[in-house]
CSV table of C-alpha atoms and ligand atoms in Angstrom, one decimal:
chain,number,residue,atom,x,y,z
M,1,MET,CA,-129.4,32.2,256.5
M,2,SER,CA,-129.8,30.4,253.4
M,3,ARG,CA,-129.2,32.7,250.0
M,4,LYS,CA,-129.3,30.5,247.4
M,5,ARG,CA,-132.2,31.1,245.2
M,6,MET,CA,-134.9,28.8,244.8
M,7,ILE,CA,-135.9,27.3,241.1
M,8,TYR,CA,-138.4,24.8,242.2
M,9,GLU,CA,-140.2,23.4,245.3
M,10,GLY,CA,-141.5,19.4,245.4
M,11,LYS,CA,-143.1,16.9,247.3
M,12,ALA,CA,-139.6,15.6,248.4
M,13,LYS,CA,-137.0,17.8,247.2
M,14,ILE,CA,-136.2,21.6,246.6
M,15,LEU,CA,-134.0,22.9,243.5
M,16,TYR,CA,-131.8,25.9,244.1
M,17,GLU,CA,-129.9,27.9,241.9
M,18,GLY,CA,-126.3,26.4,241.4
M,19,PRO,CA,-122.7,28.0,241.9
M,20,GLU,CA,-121.7,27.8,238.3
M,21,PRO,CA,-124.2,27.9,235.3
M,22,ASN,CA,-126.0,24.9,234.2
M,23,THR,CA,-125.9,23.4,237.5
M,24,LEU,CA,-128.7,23.2,240.8
M,25,ILE,CA,-128.4,22.2,244.1
M,26,GLN,CA,-130.9,19.3,244.9
M,27,TYR,CA,-132.1,18.9,248.6
M,28,PHE,CA,-133.9,16.4,249.6
M,29,LYS,CA,-136.6,17.0,252.0
M,30,ASP,CA,-137.8,14.5,254.8
M,31,ASP,CA,-141.7,15.2,253.6
M,32,ALA,CA,-143.5,12.1,252.4
M,33,THR,CA,-146.6,12.4,250.2
M,34,ALA,CA,-148.8,9.9,248.8
M,35,PHE,CA,-152.0,9.6,246.3
M,36,ASN,CA,-151.4,13.2,244.8
M,37,ALA,CA,-150.2,14.4,248.1
M,38,GLU,CA,-153.6,13.4,249.6
M,39,LYS,CA,-151.5,12.0,252.4
M,40,LYS,CA,-148.4,13.9,253.8
M,41,ALA,CA,-146.1,13.6,257.1
M,42,ILE,CA,-142.6,14.2,257.6
M,43,LEU,CA,-140.1,11.3,258.2
M,44,ASP,CA,-137.4,12.4,260.0
M,45,GLY,CA,-134.1,11.5,258.6
M,46,LYS,CA,-135.6,10.1,255.0
M,47,GLY,CA,-134.0,13.3,253.2
M,48,VAL,CA,-130.5,12.1,254.4
M,49,LEU,CA,-131.2,8.7,253.2
M,50,ASN,CA,-132.7,9.2,250.1
M,51,ASN,CA,-129.6,11.9,249.2
M,52,ARG,CA,-127.2,8.7,249.8
M,53,ILE,CA,-129.1,6.1,248.3
M,54,SER,CA,-129.9,8.4,244.9
M,55,GLU,CA,-125.9,9.1,244.8
M,56,PHE,CA,-124.9,5.6,245.2
M,57,MET,CA,-127.2,4.7,242.3
M,58,MET,CA,-126.1,7.5,240.0
M,59,THR,CA,-123.0,7.0,240.4
M,60,ARG,CA,-123.4,3.2,239.8
M,61,LEU,CA,-125.3,3.6,237.1
M,62,GLY,CA,-122.7,6.6,235.5
M,63,SER,CA,-119.8,3.9,235.8
M,64,VAL,CA,-122.0,1.9,233.4
M,65,GLY,CA,-122.2,4.5,230.6
M,66,ILE,CA,-125.4,5.4,231.8
M,67,PRO,CA,-125.3,9.6,231.3
M,68,ASN,CA,-127.4,11.0,234.2
M,69,HIS,CA,-127.7,14.7,236.3
M,70,PHE,CA,-125.7,14.0,239.0
M,71,ILE,CA,-122.3,15.6,239.9
M,72,LYS,CA,-121.3,15.4,243.5
M,73,ARG,CA,-122.8,15.3,247.0
M,74,LEU,CA,-121.9,18.3,248.9
M,75,ASN,CA,-124.1,17.8,252.5
M,76,MET,CA,-126.0,15.5,254.3
M,77,ARG,CA,-129.0,16.8,252.1
M,78,GLU,CA,-127.8,18.3,249.2
M,79,GLN,CA,-125.9,17.3,245.7
M,80,LEU,CA,-124.8,19.5,243.0
M,81,ILE,CA,-126.6,18.2,239.6
M,82,LYS,CA,-126.4,19.4,235.8
M,83,LYS,CA,-129.3,21.9,234.8
M,84,VAL,CA,-131.5,19.8,231.9
M,85,GLU,CA,-135.1,21.0,231.0
M,86,ILE,CA,-137.2,18.3,232.2
M,87,VAL,CA,-139.0,15.8,229.5
M,88,PRO,CA,-142.3,16.2,231.4
M,89,LEU,CA,-142.7,12.1,231.6
M,90,GLU,CA,-142.8,10.0,234.6
M,91,VAL,CA,-141.1,6.9,233.0
M,92,ILE,CA,-142.1,3.7,234.7
M,93,VAL,CA,-140.6,0.1,234.8
M,94,ARG,CA,-141.8,-2.7,235.9
M,95,ASN,CA,-141.2,-6.1,236.2
M,96,VAL,CA,-143.6,-7.9,238.8
M,97,ALA,CA,-147.2,-6.5,238.9
M,98,ALA,CA,-148.4,-4.2,241.4
M,99,GLY,CA,-149.5,-0.7,242.4
M,100,THR,CA,-151.5,1.0,239.9
M,101,MET,CA,-150.9,-1.9,237.0
M,102,SER,CA,-152.6,-4.1,239.9
M,103,LYS,CA,-155.2,-2.1,240.1
M,104,ARG,CA,-155.7,-1.3,236.4
M,105,LEU,CA,-155.8,-4.5,235.1
M,106,GLY,CA,-156.7,-7.0,237.8
M,107,ILE,CA,-153.0,-8.7,237.9
M,108,ALA,CA,-152.6,-10.2,241.3
M,109,GLU,CA,-149.8,-8.3,243.0
M,110,GLY,CA,-146.1,-10.0,242.7
M,111,THR,CA,-147.3,-11.7,239.6
M,112,GLN,CA,-143.6,-12.1,237.8
M,113,LEU,CA,-144.4,-10.2,234.2
M,114,PRO,CA,-143.5,-12.1,230.9
M,115,ARG,CA,-141.2,-9.0,230.2
M,116,ALA,CA,-140.3,-5.6,231.8
M,117,ILE,CA,-142.8,-3.4,230.8
M,118,VAL,CA,-142.1,0.4,230.4
M,119,GLU,CA,-145.1,2.3,231.1
M,120,PHE,CA,-145.5,6.8,230.8
M,121,CYS,CA,-147.5,9.1,232.7
M,122,LEU,CA,-147.7,12.7,231.9
M,123,LYS,CA,-146.2,15.0,234.6
M,124,ASN,CA,-149.7,16.4,235.4
M,125,ASP,CA,-150.4,16.8,239.4
M,126,GLU,CA,-153.6,18.4,238.7
M,127,LEU,CA,-154.2,15.3,236.7
M,128,GLY,CA,-153.1,13.0,238.7
M,129,ASP,CA,-150.3,12.4,236.4
M,130,PRO,CA,-152.1,10.1,233.8
M,131,LEU,CA,-150.9,6.8,232.0
M,132,VAL,CA,-150.1,8.5,228.2
M,133,SER,CA,-149.3,6.1,225.2
M,134,GLU,CA,-146.4,7.2,222.9
M,135,GLU,CA,-148.9,8.4,220.3
M,136,HIS,CA,-149.9,10.9,222.7
M,137,ILE,CA,-146.5,11.9,223.7
M,138,ALA,CA,-145.6,12.4,219.9
M,139,ALA,CA,-148.6,14.4,219.0
M,140,PHE,CA,-148.9,16.7,222.0
M,141,ASN,CA,-144.8,16.7,221.5
M,142,TRP,CA,-144.0,16.0,225.0
M,143,ALA,CA,-141.1,14.8,223.6
M,144,GLN,CA,-139.3,13.7,219.9
M,145,PRO,CA,-139.8,10.4,218.5
M,146,HIS,CA,-135.6,10.1,218.9
M,147,GLU,CA,-135.8,11.1,222.1
M,148,MET,CA,-138.4,8.6,223.1
M,149,ASP,CA,-136.5,5.8,221.6
M,150,GLU,CA,-133.1,6.9,223.9
M,151,ILE,CA,-135.8,7.1,227.0
M,152,ILE,CA,-136.8,3.5,226.4
M,153,ALA,CA,-133.5,2.2,226.0
M,154,MET,CA,-131.8,3.8,229.0
M,155,ALA,CA,-134.8,2.9,231.2
M,156,LEU,CA,-134.4,-0.7,230.2
M,157,ARG,CA,-130.4,-0.6,230.5
M,158,VAL,CA,-131.2,0.9,234.5
M,159,ASN,CA,-133.5,-2.1,235.3
M,160,ASP,CA,-131.0,-4.4,234.1
M,161,PHE,CA,-128.4,-2.7,236.3
M,162,MET,CA,-130.4,-1.9,239.2
M,163,SER,CA,-132.2,-5.6,239.3
M,164,GLY,CA,-128.8,-6.9,239.3
M,165,LEU,CA,-127.5,-4.6,241.9
M,166,PHE,CA,-130.4,-5.3,244.2
M,167,ALA,CA,-130.7,-8.9,244.0
M,168,GLY,CA,-126.8,-8.9,245.3
M,169,VAL,CA,-128.2,-7.8,248.4
M,170,GLY,CA,-131.7,-9.8,249.1
M,171,ILE,CA,-133.8,-7.2,247.1
M,172,LYS,CA,-136.5,-7.6,244.4
M,173,LEU,CA,-136.6,-4.5,241.7
M,174,ILE,CA,-140.6,-5.0,241.5
M,175,ASP,CA,-140.8,-1.3,239.9
M,176,PHE,CA,-139.7,2.5,239.5
M,177,LYS,CA,-140.3,5.4,237.9
M,178,LEU,CA,-137.7,7.8,236.1
M,179,GLU,CA,-137.5,11.5,234.9
M,180,PHE,CA,-135.1,12.5,232.1
M,181,GLY,CA,-134.2,15.7,231.0
M,182,ARG,CA,-132.8,17.5,227.7
M,183,TYR,CA,-129.2,18.3,228.6
M,184,PHE,CA,-127.7,21.4,226.5
M,185,GLU,CA,-124.2,21.5,226.2
M,186,ASP,CA,-121.6,23.2,223.4
M,187,GLU,CA,-124.6,23.9,221.3
M,188,THR,CA,-125.8,20.0,221.0
M,189,GLN,CA,-128.8,18.7,223.4
M,190,ARG,CA,-128.8,15.0,224.8
M,191,ILE,CA,-131.4,12.8,226.8
M,192,ILE,CA,-129.7,12.0,230.4
M,193,LEU,CA,-131.1,10.5,233.2
M,194,ALA,CA,-132.6,13.5,235.8
M,195,ASP,CA,-134.2,13.7,239.2
M,196,LYS,CA,-133.2,10.9,241.7
M,197,ILE,CA,-133.8,7.1,242.2
M,198,SER,CA,-134.5,6.0,246.0
M,199,PRO,CA,-137.1,3.8,248.0
M,200,ASP,CA,-139.5,6.7,247.0
M,201,SER,CA,-139.6,6.1,243.7
M,202,CYS,CA,-138.8,2.7,243.7
M,203,ARG,CA,-140.8,-0.9,244.7
M,204,LEU,CA,-138.4,-2.7,246.7
M,205,TRP,CA,-138.9,-6.3,248.3
M,206,ASP,CA,-136.8,-8.6,250.3
M,207,LEU,CA,-136.0,-11.6,247.7
M,208,GLU,CA,-136.9,-14.2,250.8
M,209,THR,CA,-139.6,-12.7,252.9
M,210,ASN,CA,-141.4,-10.0,250.2
M,211,GLU,CA,-141.3,-7.8,252.9
M,212,LYS,CA,-141.8,-4.2,251.4
M,213,LEU,CA,-138.7,-2.0,251.7
M,214,ASP,CA,-139.8,1.2,250.2
M,215,LYS,CA,-142.6,4.2,250.0
M,216,ASP,CA,-145.5,1.6,250.0
M,217,ARG,CA,-144.6,1.3,254.3
M,218,PHE,CA,-146.2,4.8,254.0
M,219,ARG,CA,-148.6,4.8,251.7
M,220,ARG,CA,-150.3,1.4,253.2
M,221,ASP,CA,-149.8,2.7,256.6
M,222,LEU,CA,-147.2,-0.5,257.5
M,223,GLY,CA,-144.8,1.6,259.8
M,224,GLY,CA,-141.3,1.7,259.8
M,225,VAL,CA,-141.0,3.6,256.3
M,226,THR,CA,-137.6,5.3,257.5
M,227,GLU,CA,-136.2,2.0,259.1
M,228,ALA,CA,-136.9,0.1,255.7
M,229,TYR,CA,-135.1,3.1,253.8
M,230,ALA,CA,-131.9,2.7,256.0
M,231,GLU,CA,-131.8,-1.2,255.8
M,232,VAL,CA,-131.9,-0.5,252.1
M,233,ALA,CA,-128.8,1.6,253.0
M,234,ARG,CA,-127.3,-0.9,254.9
M,235,ARG,CA,-127.8,-3.6,252.5
M,236,LEU,CA,-126.0,-1.4,249.5
M,237,GLY,CA,-122.9,-0.8,252.2
M,238,ILE,CA,-124.0,2.9,252.4
M,239,ILE,CA,-124.4,2.6,255.7
M,240,LYS,CA,-123.3,0.6,258.3
M,241,GLU,CA,-125.1,-0.6,261.9
M,242,SER,CA,-123.1,1.0,265.1
M,243,ALA,CA,-124.0,1.0,269.1
M,244,GLY,CA,-126.1,3.8,268.9
M,245,GLY,CA,-128.0,3.0,265.3
M,246,ALA,CA,-127.4,3.8,262.0
M,247,GLU,CA,-124.2,5.4,260.9
M,248,ILE,CA,-123.7,7.2,257.4
M,249,VAL,CA,-120.4,5.8,256.2
M,250,ASP,CA,-118.2,7.2,253.3
M,251,ILE,CA,-119.3,5.6,250.0
M,252,LYS,CA,-116.1,5.9,248.3
M,253,SER,CA,-114.3,4.0,251.2
M,254,GLY,CA,-116.4,1.2,249.9
M,255,GLY,CA,-118.9,1.4,252.1
M,256,LYS,CA,-118.2,-1.7,254.3
J,1,LIG,P1,-147.3,3.2,240.5
J,1,LIG,O1,-148.0,3.1,239.2
J,1,LIG,O2,-148.0,1.5,240.5
J,1,LIG,O3,-148.3,3.8,241.3
J,1,LIG,O4,-145.9,3.4,240.9
J,1,LIG,C1,-145.2,2.2,239.7
J,1,LIG,C2,-143.9,3.1,240.3
J,1,LIG,O5,-143.1,4.0,240.1
J,1,LIG,C3,-143.7,2.5,241.8
J,1,LIG,O6,-142.3,2.2,242.2
J,1,LIG,C4,-143.9,3.9,242.4
J,1,LIG,O7,-143.2,4.4,243.5
J,1,LIG,C5,-143.3,5.0,241.3
J,1,LIG,N1,-143.9,6.2,241.1
J,1,LIG,C6,-145.1,6.3,240.4
J,1,LIG,N2,-145.3,8.0,240.2
J,1,LIG,C7,-144.4,8.3,241.3
J,1,LIG,C8,-144.6,9.6,241.7
J,1,LIG,O8,-145.6,10.5,241.6
J,1,LIG,N3,-143.7,9.9,242.4
J,1,LIG,C9,-142.7,8.9,243.2
J,1,LIG,N4,-141.6,9.2,244.2
J,1,LIG,N5,-142.8,7.8,242.7
J,1,LIG,C10,-143.9,7.5,241.4
């Protein structure tokens, strides 16, 4: 029986109190939700894959100087993270039109955008995470203007790095969602990348076939959701195929 104190339960994760001050344990669930939780399912093994994919991304981003909350993976479903005060925004970066942008603006899905576009949504399930502008963010004090400067610069750096990383394994990064938090340390406060990065929160298309390798498979009933996530993990070198199916390999050993 777990003795950890639960701090928060989200749609795909649970946060528990961490073993040291200023730490939390992030647990990855198998639950999948879409359309503000109107559609739900349990996808066996999704949490295990997302734990590894998020570890991989956060570690790589850390190694190129993008500060983030990841400390270490603890086991198949849990990672130790820095405790932050979450900025109540979903930060979306888009390279190619898809999803709500296509719907809202009538731009055909798959249209290359002239430049990366950063959008903000207020994190509020009751309101369906509405799109907001920097004017709203400043007026309602959801984040300070200097914090927004850091968030936008970091989001674009994440986009450049992840676009290259995915392109190297034959995947096009269409769009993704990030969350940021305020980390308090030695009486200073800084913005770091938080939450998780996985095919739950990115659109990933095969470079050659445009096959979807992300949560749109669930949203649009395309089937093969966990298989697609495993394919992403396999291409990144996180898992390898074996006679008995997918097998997780140690990232630190190079993952080949
Ligand atoms: P859209 O606004 O087109 O629905 O989503 C844009 C991108 O952000 C997609 O990659 C989508 O997966 C991600 N995204 C937007 N909102 C959420 C959310 O509430 N949860 C997750 N996991 N991803 C989101």
